[in-house]
Structures are given as C-alpha cells and as structure tokens.
Amino acid sequence: MKKKIVGLVLFGAAAAMMTAGVSAEDLIKVGYAQVGHESDWRTANTQNYQDVFSEENGYELSLVDCDNDNAAQIEAVRNFKDQDLDYIVIAPIQSAGWDTVLQEVQDAGIPVIIADREIEADESLYDAWVGTNTYNEGVTAGNWLAEQLDGAEANILQIEGSVGASAAIGRTNGFAEVMADHSEWKLLDSQSGDFTQDGGQTVMESFIKSYEGQFNVVICQNDNEAYGAMDAMDAAGITYGVGGDVILISYDATHDGLQYTLDGKFNLDVECNPIQAEVVKGVIEKMVAGEEFDKNTLVTDEAFNAPGITSEFATEMTQEILDGRAY
C-alpha cells in the first residue's frame, strides 16, 4: 500500500505492521530526499533504498522524489525534521546552499547522512557521507582515453550532467586534470544534458550542427545522456564505438549501458555504483547501537570497456559480468 502526502511516499501501513508482528513504534523512521527519476541509475538507486529500508528489515522509509528541484528538496528535508524522523538521508541535487537547513535539522537532534553526491558545507553540519568518488571517475575516463589514443589528437565534445551537481562537477574536473597534460587534446564544447536522454540528444544535435566532421571523442556524464547522443549521431549518419568515427565514453555502468559496452557501441563505461543503501543502513545501525562509525564511506566503482580492448584502467566487458549485475 502506498499513501501519498504532498509528494511523500510512506511504504507500508499499520495493518501490515501488525500482521508481521511489528509495531509502528518499533520501526526506525528514515527519510530519504531523492534527487528525482532522471535516469536509469536513479531508478536503481531508489529501488535499492526501498528494498533495504523495508518493514521486514525494521524500517519505515519516507521517500520524496524531488524531481530535480533544489527548493523542493530543501523543503522535503524540513518536512522530515517537522515529522521528527529518526534519521534523514539526502542525495543532494546541488552541492551548495545546505548550511541553513542542515543547521535546523542538527538543532532538532536528527542525524543526517549525505548520500551519493557531495555538498559544500562544513562537515560538522552532517553526521556521515556515503557515496562514490566522481572526481576519480573523471580521472579514470581521462587516463583510459590517453592510453587508447597513445599520443593521437582528440577533438572532444562533452555532455555534462546537471548544473551544480557534484557528480557533474567531479567528473568534469577529474577529466580536465588529465586533459591538462595532453596538448594534443582539444575540448571543442561542453554543455549540460541534465543527466537525461532527451537532454543528451538535444545537446548532441546542437553539437553536430556546430562541429560536424570536427570531433572524434564524445563524453557523456551518464548513460542516459549517451543514449540520447547515440540517437542524434544515428540520425546524422555518424558512427561511434568500436571501429566507428567517434570514441564514445559514458558514466554510470547501468545494465543497458554495459549491454551497449558489450555490443561495442560504448567504448568505455565508468561505473558509479547505485547500490548504496546497505552501506547507509550499516552506518545507521552503528548510530543506533552507539558504536563508532566512519564519517566518510566510499562505495567502490569499476570501469568497463568494449570486448577486444586491453586497458590498465578498465575491465573488458563480458556476458558473465553483465549477467551478474544487480542493476
């Protein structure tokens, strides 16, 4: 049963709790302010939280899909505070602007865990962070490209993620660090595709009009943007992937993204692991027990390239790897 209250989804009902022999008072109440539903990665991340923070596991999850609206997300956190939930988890849409609401939550005595992305706030304003190192993801993509090009020229187009998102900032800066060491590389253009397939297609269509015949590398900061870029290049008759005119690099490594990698459509897919809820749950369990916990916990990532490509920085994609993915 799902009951919607001003965008809030409460999973389970009192009757279901009683049937399972668990009272509402015994459940640990967790609020999750989710970015939205802009990508396959985000869908997998949301499902992971719903699976882990279930009544069967002793939790009542209050999840708000903030639909990529920063103001709505801050309001959702304030609502969690007013509801006096036990713990608040935030996947921040933007990295800046959190000091005031985090101070309010801290004054209310509710622990906060920042998840997935990072924020620009003093660490004293939140209790823990769980996520991936998106800067390193950008460095991995850059190192892999340098390895594969081996001194050849690169004319690069980049489709960034949402403006102000730490994932977009990290991947952009990490790749830029590697690019700074390669005078033979040129970044022709870089624009936001907002982490969506439509955004990726729109930006790529614009790029093709401005730079047709000039580029040989396209970098998309998530898989959904890459799907859109593929659609735009298909329509323009531009080949990409293994043996194509364009090297296509993506981030996320969702199931469909890795399928395209296995098929040779993506040259490289750098993972950003969405399966994070179990790690967050472990932090909360330590908080409940009064045990020490890590302030920062890094969720490990990998990178995968198309079959037939040997790399120090990525694993060759196989059907076995794809079959073993949980998302």
Short mmCIF file of C-alpha atoms in Angstrom, two decimals:
data_model
loop_
_atom_site.label_atom_id
_atom_site.label_comp_id
_atom_site.label_asym_id
_atom_site.label_seq_id
_atom_site.Cartn_x
_atom_site.Cartn_y
_atom_site.Cartn_z
CA MET A 1 0.00 0.00 0.00
CA LYS A 2 1.34 3.44 -0.87
CA LYS A 3 -0.09 6.59 0.58
CA LYS A 4 0.93 9.89 -0.99
CA ILE A 5 1.07 13.02 1.14
CA VAL A 6 2.40 16.16 -0.59
CA GLY A 7 4.91 14.16 -2.60
CA LEU A 8 5.80 11.90 0.35
CA VAL A 9 5.51 8.15 -0.08
CA LEU A 10 5.01 6.06 3.04
CA PHE A 11 5.79 2.42 2.45
CA GLY A 12 3.53 0.06 4.39
CA ALA A 13 0.53 0.51 6.66
CA ALA A 14 -0.25 -0.07 10.30
CA ALA A 15 -2.29 -3.16 9.49
CA ALA A 16 0.61 -4.70 7.61
CA MET A 17 2.93 -3.99 10.55
CA MET A 18 0.57 -5.64 13.00
CA THR A 19 0.22 -8.67 10.75
CA ALA A 20 4.01 -9.01 10.72
CA GLY A 21 4.12 -8.64 14.48
CA VAL A 22 5.99 -5.34 14.33
CA SER A 23 4.51 -2.17 15.79
CA ALA A 24 4.95 1.23 14.19
CA GLU A 25 6.76 2.38 17.33
CA ASP A 26 9.45 -0.27 16.85
CA LEU A 27 10.33 0.78 13.32
CA ILE A 28 13.26 3.10 12.70
CA LYS A 29 11.90 6.00 10.67
CA VAL A 30 14.16 7.14 7.84
CA GLY A 31 13.52 9.98 5.41
CA TYR A 32 15.24 9.93 2.02
CA ALA A 33 15.30 13.11 -0.07
CA GLN A 34 15.97 11.63 -3.50
CA VAL A 35 17.18 13.69 -6.46
CA GLY A 36 14.40 12.55 -8.80
CA HIS A 37 13.88 9.98 -11.54
CA GLU A 38 16.02 11.45 -14.32
CA SER A 39 17.94 8.31 -15.21
CA ASP A 40 18.12 4.52 -15.07
CA TRP A 41 20.82 4.94 -12.41
CA ARG A 42 18.46 6.95 -10.22
CA THR A 43 15.69 4.35 -10.64
CA ALA A 44 18.08 1.61 -9.49
CA ASN A 45 19.20 3.71 -6.53
CA THR A 46 15.61 4.39 -5.44
CA GLN A 47 14.70 0.71 -5.69
CA ASN A 48 17.76 -0.19 -3.65
CA TYR A 49 16.60 2.09 -0.80
CA GLN A 50 13.08 0.68 -0.96
CA ASP A 51 14.41 -2.87 -0.77
CA VAL A 52 16.87 -2.24 2.07
CA PHE A 53 14.82 0.11 4.26
CA SER A 54 11.78 -2.16 4.40
CA GLU A 55 9.45 -3.02 7.26
CA GLU A 56 10.85 -6.54 7.20
CA ASN A 57 14.26 -5.03 7.99
CA GLY A 58 12.81 -2.89 10.77
CA TYR A 59 12.41 0.43 8.97
CA GLU A 60 9.72 2.80 7.80
CA LEU A 61 11.01 4.65 4.75
CA SER A 62 9.65 8.06 3.83
CA LEU A 63 10.91 8.82 0.34
CA VAL A 64 10.46 12.06 -1.55
CA ASP A 65 11.20 12.21 -5.28
CA CYS A 66 12.31 15.86 -5.55
CA ASP A 67 12.15 15.87 -9.37
CA ASN A 68 15.47 17.71 -9.70
CA ASP A 69 14.02 20.73 -7.88
CA ASN A 70 16.54 22.05 -5.36
CA ALA A 71 14.00 24.17 -3.46
CA ALA A 72 11.63 21.20 -3.22
CA GLN A 73 14.43 19.06 -1.83
CA ILE A 74 15.28 21.55 0.91
CA GLU A 75 11.58 21.74 1.77
CA ALA A 76 11.42 17.92 1.90
CA VAL A 77 14.27 17.89 4.42
CA ARG A 78 12.44 20.48 6.53
CA ASN A 79 9.30 18.32 6.41
CA PHE A 80 11.33 15.32 7.60
CA LYS A 81 12.54 17.45 10.50
CA ASP A 82 9.00 18.54 11.37
CA GLN A 83 7.87 14.91 11.31
CA ASP A 84 10.63 14.16 13.83
CA LEU A 85 12.00 11.21 11.87
CA ASP A 86 14.86 9.24 13.39
CA TYR A 87 17.33 9.71 10.52
CA ILE A 88 17.48 11.81 7.36
CA VAL A 89 19.33 10.78 4.20
CA ILE A 90 19.92 13.35 1.44
CA ALA A 91 21.09 12.76 -2.13
CA PRO A 92 21.75 16.44 -2.90
CA ILE A 93 20.59 17.85 -6.23
CA GLN A 94 23.03 20.76 -5.92
CA SER A 95 26.19 20.88 -3.87
CA ALA A 96 25.73 24.42 -2.50
CA GLY A 97 23.14 26.05 -0.25
CA TRP A 98 22.73 23.48 2.52
CA ASP A 99 24.04 25.27 5.62
CA THR A 100 20.76 26.71 6.90
CA VAL A 101 18.55 23.64 6.65
CA LEU A 102 21.29 21.34 7.96
CA GLN A 103 21.69 23.60 10.98
CA GLU A 104 17.93 23.41 11.56
CA VAL A 105 18.00 19.62 11.42
CA GLN A 106 21.02 19.48 13.70
CA ASP A 107 19.26 21.75 16.21
CA ALA A 108 16.35 19.29 16.14
CA GLY A 109 18.74 16.47 17.08
CA ILE A 110 18.20 14.35 13.95
CA PRO A 111 21.28 12.67 12.43
CA VAL A 112 21.88 13.37 8.73
CA ILE A 113 23.64 11.19 6.18
CA ILE A 114 24.64 12.72 2.83
CA ALA A 115 24.46 10.04 0.14
CA ASP A 116 25.58 9.56 -3.47
CA ARG A 117 26.72 13.13 -4.14
CA GLU A 118 28.65 15.67 -2.10
CA ILE A 119 27.78 19.06 -0.61
CA GLU A 120 29.65 22.30 0.02
CA ALA A 121 29.10 22.58 3.75
CA ASP A 122 31.14 22.21 6.90
CA GLU A 123 31.39 18.54 7.89
CA SER A 124 30.13 19.44 11.37
CA LEU A 125 26.66 20.04 9.86
CA TYR A 126 26.10 16.40 8.92
CA ASP A 127 26.95 13.11 10.58
CA ALA A 128 28.17 10.92 7.72
CA TRP A 129 28.68 10.72 3.96
CA VAL A 130 28.30 7.63 1.76
CA GLY A 131 28.97 7.83 -1.96
CA THR A 132 31.31 7.46 -4.89
CA ASN A 133 34.35 9.48 -5.93
CA THR A 134 33.16 11.17 -9.11
CA TYR A 135 36.43 13.08 -9.46
CA ASN A 136 38.26 9.76 -9.71
CA GLU A 137 35.68 8.61 -12.25
CA GLY A 138 36.65 11.54 -14.44
CA VAL A 139 40.34 10.79 -13.98
CA THR A 140 39.72 7.15 -14.94
CA ALA A 141 37.99 8.21 -18.16
CA GLY A 142 40.84 10.56 -18.99
CA ASN A 143 43.56 8.02 -18.26
CA TRP A 144 41.78 5.39 -20.35
CA LEU A 145 41.44 7.78 -23.29
CA ALA A 146 45.11 8.76 -23.09
CA GLU A 147 46.10 5.11 -23.01
CA GLN A 148 43.99 4.25 -26.04
CA LEU A 149 44.93 7.29 -28.15
CA ASP A 150 48.63 6.88 -27.35
CA GLY A 151 49.53 10.41 -28.44
CA ALA A 152 46.95 10.82 -31.21
CA GLU A 153 44.90 14.00 -31.43
CA ALA A 154 41.50 14.23 -29.74
CA ASN A 155 38.77 16.73 -30.55
CA ILE A 156 36.35 16.27 -27.69
CA LEU A 157 32.69 17.08 -27.10
CA GLN A 158 31.39 16.68 -23.55
CA ILE A 159 27.78 16.42 -22.40
CA GLU A 160 27.80 17.34 -18.72
CA GLY A 161 25.32 16.40 -16.04
CA SER A 162 23.01 18.77 -14.17
CA VAL A 163 24.46 22.19 -13.41
CA GLY A 164 25.60 22.40 -9.80
CA ALA A 165 25.50 18.64 -9.18
CA SER A 166 28.66 17.33 -7.51
CA ALA A 167 28.68 14.33 -9.85
CA ALA A 168 28.91 16.63 -12.88
CA ILE A 169 31.50 18.85 -11.20
CA GLY A 170 33.63 15.89 -10.11
CA ARG A 171 33.63 14.14 -13.49
CA THR A 172 34.32 17.37 -15.34
CA ASN A 173 37.22 18.35 -13.08
CA GLY A 174 38.70 14.86 -12.95
CA PHE A 175 38.78 14.55 -16.73
CA ALA A 176 40.11 18.11 -17.06
CA GLU A 177 43.05 17.22 -14.83
CA VAL A 178 44.15 14.52 -17.27
CA MET A 179 43.40 16.67 -20.31
CA ALA A 180 45.71 19.38 -18.99
CA ASP A 181 48.63 17.02 -19.61
CA HIS A 182 47.71 16.48 -23.26
CA SER A 183 48.33 19.42 -25.56
CA GLU A 184 47.14 17.25 -28.45
CA TRP A 185 43.62 17.21 -26.98
CA LYS A 186 41.09 19.97 -27.61
CA LEU A 187 37.75 20.37 -25.85
CA LEU A 188 35.53 21.78 -28.59
CA ASP A 189 32.49 22.27 -26.38
CA SER A 190 30.90 21.19 -23.11
CA GLN A 191 27.22 21.67 -22.25
CA SER A 192 24.74 20.27 -19.75
CA GLY A 193 22.40 17.49 -20.80
CA ASP A 194 20.84 17.43 -17.31
CA PHE A 195 21.55 13.70 -16.90
CA THR A 196 18.59 12.84 -19.18
CA GLN A 197 18.24 11.06 -22.51
CA ASP A 198 16.31 13.95 -24.05
CA GLY A 199 18.95 16.36 -22.80
CA GLY A 200 21.74 14.27 -24.26
CA GLN A 201 20.02 14.08 -27.63
CA THR A 202 19.28 17.81 -27.75
CA VAL A 203 22.85 18.78 -26.88
CA MET A 204 24.33 16.28 -29.32
CA GLU A 205 22.09 17.53 -32.13
CA SER A 206 23.35 21.05 -31.44
CA PHE A 207 26.95 19.83 -31.35
CA ILE A 208 26.56 18.08 -34.71
CA LYS A 209 25.32 21.29 -36.32
CA SER A 210 28.25 23.26 -34.95
CA TYR A 211 31.07 20.72 -35.16
CA GLU A 212 30.12 18.11 -37.74
CA GLY A 213 33.23 16.40 -39.07
CA GLN A 214 35.44 18.02 -36.43
CA PHE A 215 35.12 15.70 -33.42
CA ASN A 216 36.33 12.18 -32.70
CA VAL A 217 35.50 11.81 -28.99
CA VAL A 218 32.14 12.22 -27.24
CA ILE A 219 31.94 12.03 -23.44
CA CYS A 220 28.54 11.77 -21.76
CA GLN A 221 28.35 12.12 -18.00
CA ASN A 222 25.76 9.40 -17.60
CA ASP A 223 24.33 6.52 -19.62
CA ASN A 224 21.01 8.18 -20.39
CA GLU A 225 22.74 11.17 -21.95
CA ALA A 226 24.78 8.70 -24.03
CA TYR A 227 21.59 7.01 -25.29
CA GLY A 228 20.37 10.40 -26.49
CA ALA A 229 23.72 11.19 -28.09
CA MET A 230 23.59 7.84 -29.91
CA ASP A 231 20.15 8.68 -31.29
CA ALA A 232 21.44 12.03 -32.56
CA MET A 233 24.53 10.51 -34.16
CA ASP A 234 22.48 7.69 -35.71
CA ALA A 235 20.19 10.28 -37.33
CA ALA A 236 23.21 12.16 -38.67
CA GLY A 237 24.92 9.04 -40.02
CA ILE A 238 27.87 9.34 -37.61
CA THR A 239 29.36 6.04 -36.48
CA TYR A 240 30.63 5.54 -32.92
CA GLY A 241 32.01 2.86 -30.65
CA VAL A 242 34.48 0.17 -31.66
CA GLY A 243 35.51 0.75 -35.27
CA GLY A 244 33.46 3.94 -35.51
CA ASP A 245 34.34 7.52 -36.32
CA VAL A 246 33.80 8.59 -32.72
CA ILE A 247 35.01 7.18 -29.39
CA LEU A 248 32.00 7.18 -27.06
CA ILE A 249 32.63 7.32 -23.31
CA SER A 250 29.88 7.18 -20.70
CA TYR A 251 29.49 7.05 -16.93
CA ASP A 252 27.18 5.03 -14.62
CA ALA A 253 27.55 1.47 -15.97
CA THR A 254 23.87 0.61 -15.66
CA HIS A 255 22.66 -2.66 -17.18
CA ASP A 256 21.74 -1.12 -20.53
CA GLY A 257 24.95 0.92 -20.60
CA LEU A 258 27.01 -2.20 -20.07
CA GLN A 259 24.99 -4.01 -22.73
CA TYR A 260 25.98 -1.27 -25.17
CA THR A 261 29.58 -1.66 -23.98
CA LEU A 262 29.41 -5.40 -24.59
CA ASP A 263 27.98 -4.68 -28.04
CA GLY A 264 30.84 -2.28 -28.80
CA LYS A 265 28.59 0.80 -29.01
CA PHE A 266 30.22 2.35 -25.93
CA ASN A 267 34.00 2.23 -25.94
CA LEU A 268 34.09 2.80 -22.18
CA ASP A 269 31.56 2.96 -19.34
CA VAL A 270 32.86 4.17 -15.98
CA GLU A 271 30.82 2.84 -13.10
CA CYS A 272 29.04 4.92 -10.48
CA ASN A 273 27.60 2.28 -8.17
CA PRO A 274 23.93 2.98 -7.24
CA ILE A 275 23.76 0.13 -4.71
CA GLN A 276 24.46 2.24 -1.65
CA ALA A 277 21.54 1.71 0.72
CA GLU A 278 23.08 -1.28 2.51
CA VAL A 279 26.12 0.84 3.34
CA VAL A 280 23.87 3.64 4.64
CA LYS A 281 21.93 1.08 6.67
CA GLY A 282 25.19 -0.12 8.21
CA VAL A 283 26.02 3.42 9.30
CA ILE A 284 22.56 3.86 10.84
CA GLU A 285 22.86 0.53 12.68
CA LYS A 286 26.09 1.72 14.27
CA MET A 287 24.44 5.01 15.22
CA VAL A 288 21.53 3.13 16.82
CA ALA A 289 23.93 0.91 18.76
CA GLY A 290 26.02 3.87 19.88
CA GLU A 291 29.08 2.49 18.10
CA GLU A 292 31.75 4.39 16.25
CA PHE A 293 31.18 4.82 12.52
CA ASP A 294 33.18 6.22 9.62
CA LYS A 295 32.48 9.85 8.80
CA ASN A 296 33.07 9.14 5.11
CA THR A 297 32.47 5.82 3.36
CA LEU A 298 33.45 5.34 -0.27
CA VAL A 299 31.40 2.96 -2.41
CA THR A 300 33.75 1.21 -4.81
CA ASP A 301 33.49 1.65 -8.59
CA GLU A 302 34.91 -0.08 -11.63
CA ALA A 303 35.26 0.78 -15.31
CA PHE A 304 34.42 -1.44 -18.27
CA ASN A 305 35.46 -1.22 -21.90
CA ALA A 306 34.26 -2.98 -25.01
CA PRO A 307 35.47 -6.51 -25.84
CA GLY A 308 38.83 -6.65 -27.55
CA ILE A 309 40.20 -3.58 -25.79
CA THR A 310 43.08 -4.13 -23.39
CA SER A 311 43.45 -1.49 -20.68
CA GLU A 312 45.19 -0.83 -17.40
CA PHE A 313 42.23 1.29 -16.32
CA ALA A 314 39.18 -0.79 -17.28
CA THR A 315 37.92 -4.37 -17.34
CA GLU A 316 37.00 -5.98 -20.64
CA MET A 317 33.22 -6.37 -20.73
CA THR A 318 31.79 -9.90 -20.90
CA GLN A 319 28.35 -11.50 -20.85
CA GLU A 320 29.22 -13.05 -17.49
CA ILE A 321 29.82 -9.62 -15.96
CA LEU A 322 26.54 -8.34 -17.39
CA ASP A 323 24.59 -11.33 -16.09
CA GLY A 324 25.97 -10.75 -12.63
CA ARG A 325 24.86 -7.15 -12.33
CA ALA A 326 22.22 -6.32 -9.75
CA TYR A 327 21.06 -3.19 -11.60
#
